[in-house]
Coordinates of C-alpha atoms (C1' of nucleotides) in Angstrom, one line a residue:
Chain A
M25 CA 13.3 -4.4 12.6
S26 CA 13.6 -6.3 15.8
Y27 CA 10.5 -8.4 15.2
Q28 CA 11.0 -12.1 15.5
S29 CA 8.9 -14.3 13.2
P30 CA 7.2 -16.9 15.4
E31 CA 7.6 -20.0 13.4
K32 CA 10.9 -21.7 13.1
H33 CA 12.4 -20.9 9.8
T34 CA 15.5 -22.2 8.3
H35 CA 18.2 -19.6 8.0
T36 CA 17.5 -19.0 4.3
K37 CA 13.8 -18.8 4.8
E38 CA 14.2 -16.3 7.6
I39 CA 16.4 -14.1 5.4
I40 CA 13.9 -14.1 2.6
F41 CA 11.2 -13.3 5.1
R42 CA 12.9 -10.3 6.5
T43 CA 14.1 -8.9 3.2
A44 CA 10.6 -9.2 1.8
A45 CA 9.1 -7.4 4.8
H46 CA 11.6 -4.6 4.5
L47 CA 10.9 -4.2 0.7
F48 CA 7.2 -4.5 0.9
A49 CA 7.1 -1.9 3.7
Q50 CA 9.1 0.5 1.5
K51 CA 7.4 0.0 -1.8
G52 CA 4.2 -2.0 -1.5
F53 CA 3.3 -5.2 -3.1
D54 CA 3.4 -4.1 -6.7
G55 CA 6.4 -2.0 -6.2
V56 CA 8.6 -4.9 -5.3
S57 CA 9.8 -7.6 -7.8
M58 CA 10.9 -11.1 -7.0
R59 CA 14.2 -10.3 -8.5
E60 CA 14.7 -7.5 -6.1
I61 CA 13.9 -9.7 -3.1
S62 CA 16.2 -12.3 -4.6
E63 CA 19.1 -9.9 -5.1
Q64 CA 18.8 -8.1 -1.9
S65 CA 18.6 -11.3 0.2
G66 CA 21.3 -13.1 -1.7
V67 CA 19.0 -16.0 -2.4
T68 CA 18.2 -17.1 -5.9
K69 CA 14.7 -16.6 -7.2
P70 CA 13.7 -20.3 -7.5
T71 CA 14.7 -20.7 -3.9
I72 CA 12.2 -18.1 -2.9
Y73 CA 9.6 -20.0 -5.0
Y74 CA 10.7 -23.2 -3.3
Y75 CA 9.9 -21.8 0.1
F76 CA 6.9 -19.5 -0.5
G77 CA 5.4 -20.7 -3.8
S78 CA 4.6 -17.3 -5.2
K79 CA 4.9 -13.6 -4.6
E80 CA 1.5 -13.7 -2.9
G81 CA 2.7 -16.6 -0.8
I82 CA 5.4 -14.4 0.8
Y83 CA 2.9 -11.7 1.3
E84 CA 0.5 -14.0 3.1
A85 CA 3.2 -15.5 5.2
L86 CA 4.1 -12.0 6.4
I87 CA 0.5 -11.1 7.2
D88 CA -0.1 -14.3 9.1
S89 CA 3.1 -14.0 11.1
G90 CA 2.6 -10.3 11.9
L91 CA -1.1 -10.7 12.9
Q92 CA -0.3 -13.6 15.2
H93 CA 2.3 -11.4 17.0
V94 CA 0.1 -8.3 17.3
I95 CA -3.1 -10.0 18.4
S96 CA -1.5 -12.1 21.1
S97 CA 0.2 -9.0 22.4
F98 CA -3.2 -7.3 22.9
E99 CA -5.0 -10.3 24.2
E100 CA -2.4 -10.6 26.8
I101 CA -3.0 -7.1 28.0
A102 CA -6.8 -7.7 27.9
H103 CA -6.5 -10.4 30.5
I104 CA -4.4 -8.5 33.0
K105 CA -6.3 -7.6 36.1
V106 CA -6.1 -3.8 36.1
S107 CA -8.7 -1.0 35.4
A108 CA -10.1 -0.6 31.9
K109 CA -8.4 2.8 31.6
D110 CA -5.0 1.3 32.5
K111 CA -5.6 -1.5 29.9
L112 CA -6.2 1.2 27.3
V113 CA -3.0 3.0 28.3
M114 CA -1.1 -0.3 28.2
M115 CA -2.4 -1.2 24.8
T116 CA -1.6 2.2 23.5
K117 CA 1.9 1.9 24.9
K118 CA 2.2 -1.5 23.3
F119 CA 1.0 -0.3 20.0
F120 CA 3.5 2.6 20.1
Q121 CA 6.3 0.3 21.1
L122 CA 5.6 -2.1 18.2
T123 CA 5.6 0.8 15.8
V124 CA 9.0 2.1 17.1
D125 CA 10.6 -1.3 17.4
A126 CA 9.5 -2.9 14.2
P127 CA 8.9 0.0 11.7
D128 CA 9.2 -2.3 8.7
F129 CA 6.4 -4.5 9.9
S130 CA 4.3 -1.6 11.0
K131 CA 4.7 0.1 7.7
F132 CA 3.9 -3.1 5.9
F133 CA 0.7 -3.4 7.9
M134 CA -0.2 0.2 7.2
T135 CA 0.0 -0.6 3.5
L136 CA -2.4 -3.5 4.0
A137 CA -5.0 -1.3 5.7
I138 CA -5.6 0.7 2.6
P139 CA -8.6 -0.8 0.9
L140 CA -7.2 -1.6 -2.6
S141 CA -10.0 -3.5 -4.1
D142 CA -9.0 -6.6 -5.9
N143 CA -6.8 -8.0 -3.3
T144 CA -8.5 -11.2 -2.1
V145 CA -5.5 -12.1 0.1
L146 CA -6.5 -9.3 2.4
E147 CA -9.9 -10.5 3.6
K148 CA -8.3 -12.5 6.5
F149 CA -6.4 -9.4 7.5
R150 CA -9.5 -7.2 7.5
K151 CA -11.3 -9.7 9.7
Q152 CA -8.5 -9.6 12.2
M153 CA -8.3 -5.8 12.2
F154 CA -12.0 -5.9 13.0
N155 CA -11.2 -8.3 15.9
Q156 CA -8.6 -5.8 17.2
G157 CA -11.4 -3.2 17.3
N158 CA -13.5 -5.7 19.2
I159 CA -10.8 -6.2 21.8
L160 CA -10.9 -2.4 22.4
K161 CA -14.7 -2.5 22.6
T162 CA -14.6 -5.3 25.1
V163 CA -12.3 -3.4 27.3
I164 CA -14.5 -0.3 27.2
N165 CA -17.6 -2.3 27.9
E166 CA -15.8 -3.8 30.9
G167 CA -15.2 -0.2 32.1
I168 CA -18.8 0.7 31.7
K169 CA -20.0 -2.4 33.6
S170 CA -17.6 -1.7 36.4
G171 CA -18.8 1.9 36.6
E172 CA -15.4 3.2 35.6
F173 CA -16.8 4.8 32.5
G174 CA -20.2 6.5 32.6
A175 CA -23.2 4.4 31.4
A176 CA -23.7 6.8 28.5
A177 CA -20.2 6.1 27.1
R178 CA -20.4 4.6 23.6
P179 CA -18.1 1.7 23.1
D180 CA -18.3 1.6 19.3
L181 CA -17.5 5.2 18.9
A182 CA -14.8 5.1 21.5
A183 CA -13.1 2.1 20.0
Q184 CA -13.2 3.7 16.6
I185 CA -11.7 6.9 17.9
I186 CA -9.0 5.2 19.9
G187 CA -8.1 3.0 17.0
G188 CA -8.0 6.0 14.7
V189 CA -5.7 8.0 16.9
W190 CA -3.4 5.0 17.2
Q191 CA -3.2 4.6 13.5
H192 CA -2.7 8.3 12.9
Y193 CA 0.2 8.5 15.3
A194 CA 1.9 5.4 13.9
W195 CA 1.6 7.0 10.5
Q196 CA 3.2 10.2 11.8
Q197 CA 6.0 8.2 13.4
L198 CA 6.7 6.3 10.3
S199 CA 7.0 9.5 8.3
T200 CA 9.7 11.0 10.4
K201 CA 13.0 10.2 11.9
K202 CA 12.3 12.0 15.1
K203 CA 10.9 9.8 17.9
I204 CA 7.4 11.1 18.6
L205 CA 5.8 8.1 20.2
S206 CA 6.5 7.8 23.9
E207 CA 4.9 6.3 27.0
E208 CA 4.0 9.9 28.1
L209 CA 2.2 10.5 24.8
A210 CA 0.2 7.3 25.2
E211 CA -0.9 8.4 28.7
E212 CA -1.8 11.9 27.5
I213 CA -3.9 10.6 24.7
I214 CA -5.9 8.2 26.7
E215 CA -6.3 10.8 29.4
I216 CA -7.9 13.2 26.8
L217 CA -10.1 10.5 25.2
F218 CA -11.1 9.2 28.7
R219 CA -12.3 12.7 29.6
G220 CA -14.1 13.1 26.4
L221 CA -15.7 9.7 26.2
N222 CA -16.6 9.5 29.8
E223 CA -19.8 11.6 29.9
Chain B
M11 CA -17.0 10.2 -8.4
S12 CA -18.7 13.6 -8.5
Y13 CA -15.5 15.6 -8.1
Q14 CA -14.9 18.2 -10.8
S15 CA -11.3 18.8 -11.8
P16 CA -10.8 22.6 -11.5
E17 CA -8.8 23.3 -14.7
K18 CA -10.5 23.3 -18.0
H19 CA -9.5 20.1 -19.8
T20 CA -10.3 19.0 -23.2
H21 CA -12.9 16.2 -23.3
T22 CA -10.2 13.6 -24.0
K23 CA -7.9 14.9 -21.2
E24 CA -10.8 14.9 -18.8
I25 CA -11.6 11.3 -19.6
I26 CA -8.0 10.2 -19.1
F27 CA -7.9 12.1 -15.8
R28 CA -11.0 10.5 -14.4
T29 CA -10.1 7.0 -15.5
A30 CA -6.7 7.3 -14.0
A31 CA -8.1 8.6 -10.7
H32 CA -10.4 5.6 -10.6
L33 CA -7.7 3.1 -11.3
F34 CA -5.1 4.6 -9.1
A35 CA -7.6 4.6 -6.3
Q36 CA -8.3 1.0 -6.8
K37 CA -4.9 -0.4 -7.3
G38 CA -2.2 2.2 -6.4
F39 CA 0.5 3.7 -8.6
D40 CA 2.4 0.5 -9.3
G41 CA -0.7 -1.6 -9.7
V42 CA -1.9 0.3 -12.7
S43 CA -0.4 0.2 -16.2
M44 CA -0.6 2.8 -18.9
R45 CA -2.2 0.2 -21.1
E46 CA -5.0 -0.2 -18.6
I47 CA -5.7 3.5 -18.4
S48 CA -5.6 3.6 -22.2
E49 CA -8.0 0.7 -22.6
Q50 CA -10.4 1.7 -19.9
S51 CA -10.6 5.2 -21.1
G52 CA -10.8 4.3 -24.8
V53 CA -7.8 6.6 -25.5
T54 CA -4.7 5.3 -27.1
K55 CA -1.5 5.2 -25.1
P56 CA 0.5 7.9 -27.0
T57 CA -2.4 10.2 -26.5
I58 CA -2.0 9.9 -22.8
Y59 CA 1.7 10.7 -23.2
Y60 CA 0.8 13.6 -25.4
Y61 CA -1.3 15.1 -22.6
F62 CA 0.5 14.1 -19.4
G63 CA 4.1 13.2 -20.5
S64 CA 4.5 10.2 -18.2
K65 CA 2.9 8.0 -15.7
E66 CA 4.1 10.2 -13.0
G67 CA 2.8 13.1 -14.9
I68 CA -0.8 11.9 -14.5
Y69 CA -0.2 11.1 -10.9
E70 CA 1.1 14.6 -10.2
A71 CA -1.8 16.2 -12.1
L72 CA -4.2 14.3 -9.9
I73 CA -2.5 15.3 -6.7
D74 CA -2.3 18.9 -7.6
S75 CA -5.9 19.0 -8.7
G76 CA -7.2 17.2 -5.7
L77 CA -5.1 19.2 -3.2
Q78 CA -6.3 22.5 -4.7
H79 CA -9.9 21.4 -4.2
V80 CA -9.5 20.1 -0.6
I81 CA -7.4 23.0 0.7
S82 CA -9.7 25.7 -0.7
S83 CA -12.6 23.9 1.0
F84 CA -11.1 24.1 4.4
E85 CA -9.7 27.6 4.1
E86 CA -13.2 28.8 3.1
I87 CA -14.5 27.3 6.4
A88 CA -11.6 28.8 8.4
H89 CA -12.7 32.3 7.4
I90 CA -16.3 32.0 8.3
K91 CA -17.3 34.0 11.3
V92 CA -18.5 31.3 13.7
S93 CA -17.1 29.8 16.9
A94 CA -14.0 27.6 16.7
K95 CA -16.0 24.6 17.7
D96 CA -18.5 25.2 15.0
K97 CA -15.6 25.5 12.5
L98 CA -14.3 22.1 13.6
V99 CA -17.8 20.6 13.2
M100 CA -18.1 22.2 9.7
M101 CA -14.7 21.0 8.7
T102 CA -15.5 17.5 9.8
K103 CA -18.7 17.5 7.9
K104 CA -16.9 18.8 4.9
F105 CA -14.3 16.1 5.2
F106 CA -17.0 13.4 5.5
Q107 CA -18.9 14.8 2.6
L108 CA -15.8 14.8 0.3
T109 CA -15.2 11.2 1.3
V110 CA -18.7 10.1 0.5
D111 CA -19.1 12.2 -2.7
A112 CA -15.7 11.4 -4.3
P113 CA -14.6 8.1 -2.9
D114 CA -12.2 7.5 -5.8
F115 CA -10.3 10.7 -5.0
S116 CA -10.4 10.0 -1.3
K117 CA -9.0 6.6 -1.7
F118 CA -6.4 7.9 -4.1
F119 CA -5.4 10.4 -1.4
M120 CA -5.3 7.7 1.2
T121 CA -2.8 5.7 -0.8
L122 CA -0.7 8.8 -1.0
A123 CA -0.6 9.3 2.7
I124 CA 1.3 6.0 3.3
P125 CA 4.9 6.9 3.5
L126 CA 6.4 4.7 0.8
S127 CA 9.9 5.8 0.7
D128 CA 11.3 6.4 -2.7
N129 CA 8.5 8.5 -4.1
T130 CA 9.9 11.9 -4.6
V131 CA 6.7 13.1 -6.2
L132 CA 5.0 13.1 -2.9
E133 CA 7.0 15.8 -1.1
K134 CA 4.6 18.4 -2.3
F135 CA 1.7 16.4 -1.0
R136 CA 3.2 15.9 2.4
K137 CA 3.8 19.5 2.8
Q138 CA 0.2 20.3 2.0
M139 CA -1.0 17.6 4.4
F140 CA 1.1 19.3 7.0
N141 CA -0.6 22.6 6.1
Q142 CA -4.0 21.0 6.6
G143 CA -2.9 20.2 10.1
N144 CA -1.9 23.8 10.5
I145 CA -5.4 25.0 9.5
L146 CA -6.8 22.8 12.3
K147 CA -4.2 24.1 14.7
T148 CA -5.0 27.7 13.8
V149 CA -8.7 27.1 14.5
I150 CA -7.9 25.6 17.9
N151 CA -5.6 28.4 18.8
E152 CA -8.3 30.8 17.9
G153 CA -10.6 29.0 20.3
I154 CA -8.1 29.2 23.0
K155 CA -7.6 32.9 22.5
S156 CA -11.3 33.6 22.6
G157 CA -11.7 31.6 25.8
E158 CA -13.8 29.0 24.1
F159 CA -11.3 26.3 24.9
G160 CA -9.4 26.3 28.2
A161 CA -6.0 27.8 28.2
A162 CA -4.5 24.4 28.9
A163 CA -5.8 22.9 25.7
R164 CA -2.9 21.7 23.5
P165 CA -3.4 22.7 19.9
D166 CA -0.8 20.3 18.5
L167 CA -2.2 17.3 20.2
A168 CA -5.7 18.3 19.5
A169 CA -5.0 18.8 15.7
Q170 CA -3.3 15.5 15.6
I171 CA -6.1 13.7 17.2
I172 CA -8.8 15.3 15.2
G173 CA -6.9 14.6 11.9
G174 CA -6.4 11.1 13.0
V175 CA -10.0 10.5 13.7
W176 CA -11.0 12.0 10.3
Q177 CA -8.6 9.8 8.5
H178 CA -9.7 6.7 10.4
Y179 CA -13.4 7.2 9.6
A180 CA -12.7 7.9 6.0
W181 CA -10.8 4.7 5.9
Q182 CA -13.8 2.9 7.5
Q183 CA -16.1 4.4 5.0
L184 CA -14.0 3.5 2.0
S185 CA -13.9 -0.2 3.2
T186 CA -17.6 -0.7 3.3
K187 CA -20.7 -0.1 1.2
K188 CA -22.8 1.0 4.1
K189 CA -22.9 4.7 4.6
I190 CA -21.3 5.3 8.0
L191 CA -20.3 9.0 7.7
S192 CA -23.0 11.5 8.5
E193 CA -23.5 15.0 9.8
E194 CA -24.6 13.6 13.2
L195 CA -21.5 11.5 13.5
A196 CA -19.4 14.6 12.7
E197 CA -21.1 16.5 15.5
E198 CA -20.8 13.6 18.0
I199 CA -17.1 13.2 17.3
I200 CA -16.3 16.9 17.8
E201 CA -18.5 16.9 20.9
I202 CA -16.4 14.1 22.4
L203 CA -13.1 15.5 21.4
F204 CA -14.2 19.0 22.6
R205 CA -15.0 17.7 26.0
G206 CA -11.7 15.8 26.2
L207 CA -9.5 18.5 24.9
N208 CA -11.1 21.3 26.8
E209 CA -9.6 20.9 30.2
Chain C
dG4 C1' 2.1 25.1 -44.7
dT5 C1' 2.2 24.9 -39.9
dC6 C1' 0.1 23.4 -35.7
dT7 C1' -2.9 20.5 -32.8
dA8 C1' -4.6 16.1 -31.8
dC9 C1' -4.4 12.1 -32.2
dA10 C1' -3.2 6.5 -34.2
dT11 C1' -0.1 2.5 -35.7
dA12 C1' 3.5 -0.1 -34.7
dC13 C1' 7.3 -0.9 -32.4
dC14 C1' 11.4 -0.8 -28.6
dG15 C1' 14.4 -2.9 -24.9
dA16 C1' 13.8 -3.9 -20.1
dC17 C1' 11.7 -6.3 -16.8
dC18 C1' 8.0 -9.1 -15.0
dG19 C1' 6.3 -13.6 -12.3
dG20 C1' 7.2 -18.1 -12.9
dT21 C1' 9.4 -22.7 -14.1
dA22 C1' 11.8 -26.8 -16.4
dA23 C1' 15.7 -29.3 -15.6
dG24 C1' 19.5 -30.4 -13.1
dT25 C1' 22.6 -31.2 -8.9
dA26 C1' 25.1 -31.8 -4.7
dA27 C1' 24.6 -33.5 -0.1
dG28 C1' 22.4 -36.1 3.2
dC29 C1' 19.3 -39.8 4.7
dT30 C1' 16.9 -44.4 4.1
dT31 C1' 16.1 -48.6 2.3
dT32 C1' 17.6 -52.9 0.6
dG33 C1' 20.7 -57.0 -1.0
Chain D
dC20 C1' 28.1 -52.5 5.3
dA21 C1' 27.8 -50.7 0.9
dA22 C1' 25.3 -49.7 -3.3
dA23 C1' 20.8 -47.8 -4.8
dG24 C1' 17.2 -44.9 -4.4
dC25 C1' 14.8 -40.9 -2.2
dT26 C1' 14.4 -36.4 -0.3
dT27 C1' 15.9 -31.7 0.8
dA28 C1' 17.7 -27.6 -0.6
dC29 C1' 19.0 -25.4 -3.7
dT30 C1' 21.2 -23.3 -9.0
dT31 C1' 21.4 -22.2 -14.0
dA32 C1' 19.0 -20.9 -17.8
dC33 C1' 15.2 -19.8 -19.8
dC34 C1' 9.9 -18.8 -20.9
dG35 C1' 6.0 -15.9 -22.8
dG36 C1' 4.0 -11.8 -21.5
dT37 C1' 3.7 -7.1 -20.0
dC38 C1' 5.9 -2.9 -18.7
dG39 C1' 6.8 2.4 -19.6
dG40 C1' 7.9 4.9 -23.4
dT41 C1' 8.5 6.5 -28.4
dA42 C1' 9.5 7.1 -33.6
dT43 C1' 6.8 8.0 -37.2
dG44 C1' 2.7 9.2 -39.7
dT45 C1' -1.6 11.7 -40.6
dA46 C1' -6.1 14.0 -40.8
dG47 C1' -8.2 18.2 -40.0
dA48 C1' -8.2 23.1 -38.4
dC49 C1' -6.2 27.6 -38.9

DNA sequence: GTCTACATACCGACCGGTAAGTAAGCTTTG
DNA sequence: CAAAGCTTACTTACCGGTCGGTATGTAGAC
């Protein structure tokens, strides 16, 4: 996991943070105990409570930190002055890169995406995922306006399909040790979808 | 949940089965306790152990039963004598229909797909998911052989993309109360992917 | 009298969380 | 400038509650 948490943590807090990310990614929220985090991080349990307040507290901290990282990455790309198609390729590459570089965080975020019902913590996350979809939609709309995509292209459908393919490939990557995500694959995928979506 | 478990269960066993499916779908394996299944099904805890042996036992029974149902549905379609493209459309419709009709089971299967590491129970499931991908690949290969798809079409990539889009839409559907999956959507999606994949 | 289909009552282990204390540094005050 | 008090960053030891699982019993069918 090469992901750097954006806020400045003390050393101890950072260790707790990373250990928790790793464990939650492997076993999900309910599959991990505070004892486990404590033992694996070498930090006593009350110390974890001192920094994060509760089990949900760590969870939320991980969500916030990860979201901040991912969203800023995509918005950066959205503002570069290249064609809409190139933006889609760059975003796909970025997404693949994040998945490969920080598999723990990616896996963790995958577990969040599953709509387990009673988890109120996750509303924030869902909203942001929705926003990510909107970034895609904005890029596609841009391409329609500029004539790069045909006027009949359907931004909603396109954003859904692209997001779906991203997620699916991340999934695949996280299930295997072989490296399947690559820059070439990102280009191929967008090429195919571009052809299909661009009526 | 309108899904019928294929084996003949006693009344009591069937109730446990359905209650467990519902709860696991909502909260995942670790989020559900045997007490909860017991109380919500009105069956005492030792009775559950009598029928299913362990918590993992129920889980496995649900996986087996669901897989059997899904796979036979797709294989049925694969053997119908229509064009490859029509098969893809039919499979997509079938997938959407399963998602809408049996959301509990769909959600349950979604939670399985996340590669949480230490769950040995899931190897069987993964293998079968892989087979589902192979059914898609077979259909696409068929289409290439018959000239329906261009010779340059790439069955692996295509199967991945289609499977990914399925999963993504199921996901979307399970997160909302609005009905977003429809036969028209299935046709549109395959139309787009067909154009894109068919060089 | 044996087998099926359950129920009552209990087990030790582990859960999330906390009360109470402390050692080290920093800040205020006589 | 030093003693007193406050704050930060923890630790030891424990809590009531819940976990997955089971030993034992029994009522009815065959």
